[in-house]
Coordinates of C-alpha atoms in Angstrom, one line a residue:
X12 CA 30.4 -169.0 -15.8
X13 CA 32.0 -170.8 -13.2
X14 CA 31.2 -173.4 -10.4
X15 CA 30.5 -171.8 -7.0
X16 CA 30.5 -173.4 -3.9
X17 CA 28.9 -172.3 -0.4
X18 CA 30.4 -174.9 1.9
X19 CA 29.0 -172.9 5.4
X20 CA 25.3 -173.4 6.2
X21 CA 23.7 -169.9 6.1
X22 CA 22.4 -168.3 9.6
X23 CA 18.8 -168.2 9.3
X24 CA 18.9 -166.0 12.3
X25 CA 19.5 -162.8 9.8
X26 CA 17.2 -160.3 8.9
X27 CA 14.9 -159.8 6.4
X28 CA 17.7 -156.3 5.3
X29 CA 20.7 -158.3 5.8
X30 CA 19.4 -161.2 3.4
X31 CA 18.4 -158.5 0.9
X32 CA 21.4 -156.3 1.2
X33 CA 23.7 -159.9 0.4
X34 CA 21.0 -161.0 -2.1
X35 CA 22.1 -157.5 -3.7
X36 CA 25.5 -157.3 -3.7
X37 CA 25.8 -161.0 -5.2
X38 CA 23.2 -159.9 -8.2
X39 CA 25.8 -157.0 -9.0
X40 CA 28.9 -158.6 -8.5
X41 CA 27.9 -162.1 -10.0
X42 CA 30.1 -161.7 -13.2
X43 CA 33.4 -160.5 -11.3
X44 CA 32.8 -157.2 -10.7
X45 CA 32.9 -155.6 -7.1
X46 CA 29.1 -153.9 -6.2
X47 CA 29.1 -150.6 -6.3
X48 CA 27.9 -148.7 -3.5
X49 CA 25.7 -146.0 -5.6
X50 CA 24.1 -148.9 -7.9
X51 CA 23.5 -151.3 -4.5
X52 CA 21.8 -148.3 -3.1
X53 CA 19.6 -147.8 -6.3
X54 CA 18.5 -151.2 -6.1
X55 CA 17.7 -151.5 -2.7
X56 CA 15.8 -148.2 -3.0
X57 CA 18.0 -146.7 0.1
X58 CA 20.6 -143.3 0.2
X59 CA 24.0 -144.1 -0.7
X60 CA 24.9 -142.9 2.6
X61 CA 22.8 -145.6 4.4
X62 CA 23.9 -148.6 2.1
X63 CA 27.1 -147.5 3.7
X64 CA 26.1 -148.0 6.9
X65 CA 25.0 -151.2 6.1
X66 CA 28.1 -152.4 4.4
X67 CA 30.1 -151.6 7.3
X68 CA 28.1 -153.3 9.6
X69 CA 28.3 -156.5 7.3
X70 CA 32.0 -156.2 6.6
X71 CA 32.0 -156.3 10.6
X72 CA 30.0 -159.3 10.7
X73 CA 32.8 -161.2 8.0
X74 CA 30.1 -160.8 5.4
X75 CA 31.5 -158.5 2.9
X76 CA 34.7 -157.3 2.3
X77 CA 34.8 -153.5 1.5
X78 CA 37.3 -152.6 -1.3
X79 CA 38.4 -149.3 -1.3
X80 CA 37.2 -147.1 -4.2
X81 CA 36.1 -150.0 -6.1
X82 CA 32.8 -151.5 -4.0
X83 CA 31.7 -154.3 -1.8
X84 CA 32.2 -158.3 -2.6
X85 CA 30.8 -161.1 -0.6
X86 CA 32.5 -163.2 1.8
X87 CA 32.9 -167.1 1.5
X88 CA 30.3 -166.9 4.6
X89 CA 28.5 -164.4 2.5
X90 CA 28.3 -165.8 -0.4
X91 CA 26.8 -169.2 1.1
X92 CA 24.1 -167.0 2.7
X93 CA 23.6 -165.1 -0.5
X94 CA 23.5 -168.5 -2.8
X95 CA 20.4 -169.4 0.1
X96 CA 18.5 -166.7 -1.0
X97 CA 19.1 -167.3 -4.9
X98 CA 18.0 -170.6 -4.4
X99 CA 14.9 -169.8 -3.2
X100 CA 13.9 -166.8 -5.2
X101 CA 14.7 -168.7 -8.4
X102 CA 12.7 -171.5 -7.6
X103 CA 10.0 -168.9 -6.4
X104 CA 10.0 -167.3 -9.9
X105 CA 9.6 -171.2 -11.5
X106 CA 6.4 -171.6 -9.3
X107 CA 5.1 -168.4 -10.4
X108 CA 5.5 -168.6 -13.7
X109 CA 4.5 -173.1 -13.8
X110 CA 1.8 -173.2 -11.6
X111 CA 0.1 -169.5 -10.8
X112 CA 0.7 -168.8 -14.5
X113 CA 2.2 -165.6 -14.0
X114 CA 4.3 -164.0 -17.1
X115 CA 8.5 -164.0 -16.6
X116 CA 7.7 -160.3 -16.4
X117 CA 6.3 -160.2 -13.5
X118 CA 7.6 -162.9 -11.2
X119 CA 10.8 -161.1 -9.8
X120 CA 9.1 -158.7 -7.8
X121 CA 7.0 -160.9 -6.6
X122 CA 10.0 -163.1 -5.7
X123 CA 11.6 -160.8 -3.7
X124 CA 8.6 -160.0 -1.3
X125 CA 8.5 -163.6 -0.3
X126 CA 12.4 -165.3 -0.8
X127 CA 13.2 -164.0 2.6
X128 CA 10.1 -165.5 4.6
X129 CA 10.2 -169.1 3.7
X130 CA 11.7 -171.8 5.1
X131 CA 13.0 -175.1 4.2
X132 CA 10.3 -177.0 4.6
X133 CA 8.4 -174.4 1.5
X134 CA 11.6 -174.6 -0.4
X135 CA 11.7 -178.0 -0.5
X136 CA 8.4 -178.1 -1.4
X137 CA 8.1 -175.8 -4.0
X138 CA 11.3 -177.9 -5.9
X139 CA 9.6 -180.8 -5.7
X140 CA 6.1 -179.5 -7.4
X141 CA 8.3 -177.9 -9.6
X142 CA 9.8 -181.0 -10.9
X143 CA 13.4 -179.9 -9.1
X144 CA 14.2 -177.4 -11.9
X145 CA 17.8 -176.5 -12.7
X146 CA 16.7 -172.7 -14.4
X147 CA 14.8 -169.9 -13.6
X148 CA 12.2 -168.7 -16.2
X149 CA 14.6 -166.5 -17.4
X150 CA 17.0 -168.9 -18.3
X151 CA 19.6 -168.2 -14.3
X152 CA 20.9 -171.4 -13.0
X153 CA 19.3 -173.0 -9.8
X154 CA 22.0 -173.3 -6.9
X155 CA 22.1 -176.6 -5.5
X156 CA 20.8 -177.6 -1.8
X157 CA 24.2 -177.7 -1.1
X158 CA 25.1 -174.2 -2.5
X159 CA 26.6 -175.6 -5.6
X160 CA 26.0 -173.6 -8.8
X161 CA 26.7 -175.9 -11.9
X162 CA 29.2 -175.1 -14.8
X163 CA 27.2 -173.7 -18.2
X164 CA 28.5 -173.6 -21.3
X165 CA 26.2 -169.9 -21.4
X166 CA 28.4 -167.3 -23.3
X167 CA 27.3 -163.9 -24.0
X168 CA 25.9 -163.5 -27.5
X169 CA 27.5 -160.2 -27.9
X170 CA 30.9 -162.1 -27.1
X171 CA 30.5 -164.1 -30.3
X172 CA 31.6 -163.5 -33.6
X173 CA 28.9 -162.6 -36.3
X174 CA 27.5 -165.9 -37.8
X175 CA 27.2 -167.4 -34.8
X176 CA 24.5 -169.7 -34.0
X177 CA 22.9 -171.4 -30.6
X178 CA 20.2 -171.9 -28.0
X179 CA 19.0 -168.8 -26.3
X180 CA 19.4 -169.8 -22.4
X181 CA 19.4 -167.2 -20.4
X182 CA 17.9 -163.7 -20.5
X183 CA 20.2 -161.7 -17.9
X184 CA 17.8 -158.6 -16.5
X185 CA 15.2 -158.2 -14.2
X186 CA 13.8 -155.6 -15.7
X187 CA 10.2 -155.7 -16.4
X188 CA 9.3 -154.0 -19.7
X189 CA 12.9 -155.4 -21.4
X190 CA 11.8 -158.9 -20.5
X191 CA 8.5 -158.6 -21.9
X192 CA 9.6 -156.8 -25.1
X193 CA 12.3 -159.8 -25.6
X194 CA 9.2 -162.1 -24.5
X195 CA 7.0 -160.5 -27.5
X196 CA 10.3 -161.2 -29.8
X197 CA 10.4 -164.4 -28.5
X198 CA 13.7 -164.1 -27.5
X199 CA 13.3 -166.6 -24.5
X200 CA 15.3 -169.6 -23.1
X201 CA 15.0 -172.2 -25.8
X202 CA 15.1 -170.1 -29.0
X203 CA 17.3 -170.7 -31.6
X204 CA 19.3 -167.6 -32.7
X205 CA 22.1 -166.7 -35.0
X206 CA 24.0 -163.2 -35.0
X207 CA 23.9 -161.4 -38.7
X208 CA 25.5 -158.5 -37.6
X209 CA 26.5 -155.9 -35.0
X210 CA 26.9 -151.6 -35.4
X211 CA 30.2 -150.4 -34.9
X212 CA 30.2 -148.1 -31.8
X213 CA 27.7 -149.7 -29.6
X214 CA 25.1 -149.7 -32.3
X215 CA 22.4 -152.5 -32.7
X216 CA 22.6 -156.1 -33.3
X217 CA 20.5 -158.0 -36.0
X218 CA 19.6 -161.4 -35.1
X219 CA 17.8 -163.9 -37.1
X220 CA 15.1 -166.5 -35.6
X221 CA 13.9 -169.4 -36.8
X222 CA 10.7 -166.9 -38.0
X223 CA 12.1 -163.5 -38.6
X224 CA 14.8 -161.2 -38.6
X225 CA 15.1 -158.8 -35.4
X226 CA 17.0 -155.8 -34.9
X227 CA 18.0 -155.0 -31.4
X228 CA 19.6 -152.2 -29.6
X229 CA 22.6 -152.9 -27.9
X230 CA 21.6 -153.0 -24.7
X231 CA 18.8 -155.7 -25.3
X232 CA 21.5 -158.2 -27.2
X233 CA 23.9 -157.1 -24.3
X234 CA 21.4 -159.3 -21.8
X235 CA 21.4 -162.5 -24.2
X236 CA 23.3 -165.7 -23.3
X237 CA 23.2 -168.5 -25.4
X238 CA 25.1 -172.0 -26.2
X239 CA 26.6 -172.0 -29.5
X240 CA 25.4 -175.1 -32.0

């Protein structure tokens, strides 16, 4: 993962779409990919054919740049807009879970209702409470005030070879029922894990805890980041 930088204050004159639409596009693209317009119009629960629509109108706007056949990735501006938003719905999701005692399961949605309605004033309050966390609950990093998101040393467990061993620290899905089923697991930030083995074509991965042996389909391990030992 690499350090990110917004250097332009975002406008809070946008609207609640536009802050969802770049919110979106930086979720799907965040590991290098460009955002596809099909799977941004899945997420935002809209027609492909009005997602693009909306992507022209934020390429106009400097936003986004549009690339051909491939999808939509942010702008500099966009991204320091975007990182706004990520801020605050991460620390929304450590409030839900620290002090209203939600499960990780279920603060995303709740997130989202409310990241694009506060202000700084609630932001800055909610870090403080928080005790100015660096994570998510599911293990994403924090962006800074300053639109700064830290170096990790996260690698994908799947990446690794077999044998090896670290610190679960983040849990890369929003997905409801997959985060509880890890959560039952215990397959949360902060567990220890090493990697037995993995199928060959895309089967599943056995992992070993520091209580049991788990096997997991691919898809599951897929979503598991960890730092080695």
């Amino acid at each position: 993962m690499m350090v990110t930088q917004a250097s332009a204050s975002p406008d809070e004159t946008l609207n609640e779409a536009t802050l969802r639409y770049l919110d979106a596009i930086y979720r799907l693209s965040q590991h290098g990919e460009p955002a596809g317009n099909n799977a941004l119009a899945e997420r935002l629960n809209v027609t492909p054919s009005a997602a693009s629509l909306m992507l022209r109108r934020l390429a106009r706007r400097g936003l986004v740049e549009i690339k051909p056949y491939k999808g939509v990735v942010l702008t500099a501006r966009g991204l320091s807009i975007a990182l706004r938003t990520v801020r605050r719905h991460r620390l929304l999701e450590v409030f839900l879970v620290q002090v209203m005692r939600f499960p990780w399961h279920h603060v995303d949605r709740h997130a989202q209702a409310l990241q694009t309605v506060i202000d700084q004033e609630f932001e800055d309050r909610i870090d403080q409470i928080t005790g100015h966390p660096t994570r998510c609950p599911h293990g994403h990093i924090i962006p800074t005030r300053e639109g700064v998101l830290p170096p990790v040393a996260d690698v994908r467990l799947l990446d690794c070879p077999v044998g090896t061993s670290g610190v679960i620290r983040c849990v890369d899905t929003d997905r409801d029922d997959w985060l509880e089923y890890l959560g039952r697991l215990g397959l949360v930030p902060g567990a220890h894990v090493t990697l037995e083995s993995i199928a060959p074509f895309g089967g599943p991965a056995t992992l070993r805890t520091e209580r049991e042996v788990i096997t997991l389909g691919f898809q599951l391990a897929e979503v598991i980041w960890i730092e080695q030992d």
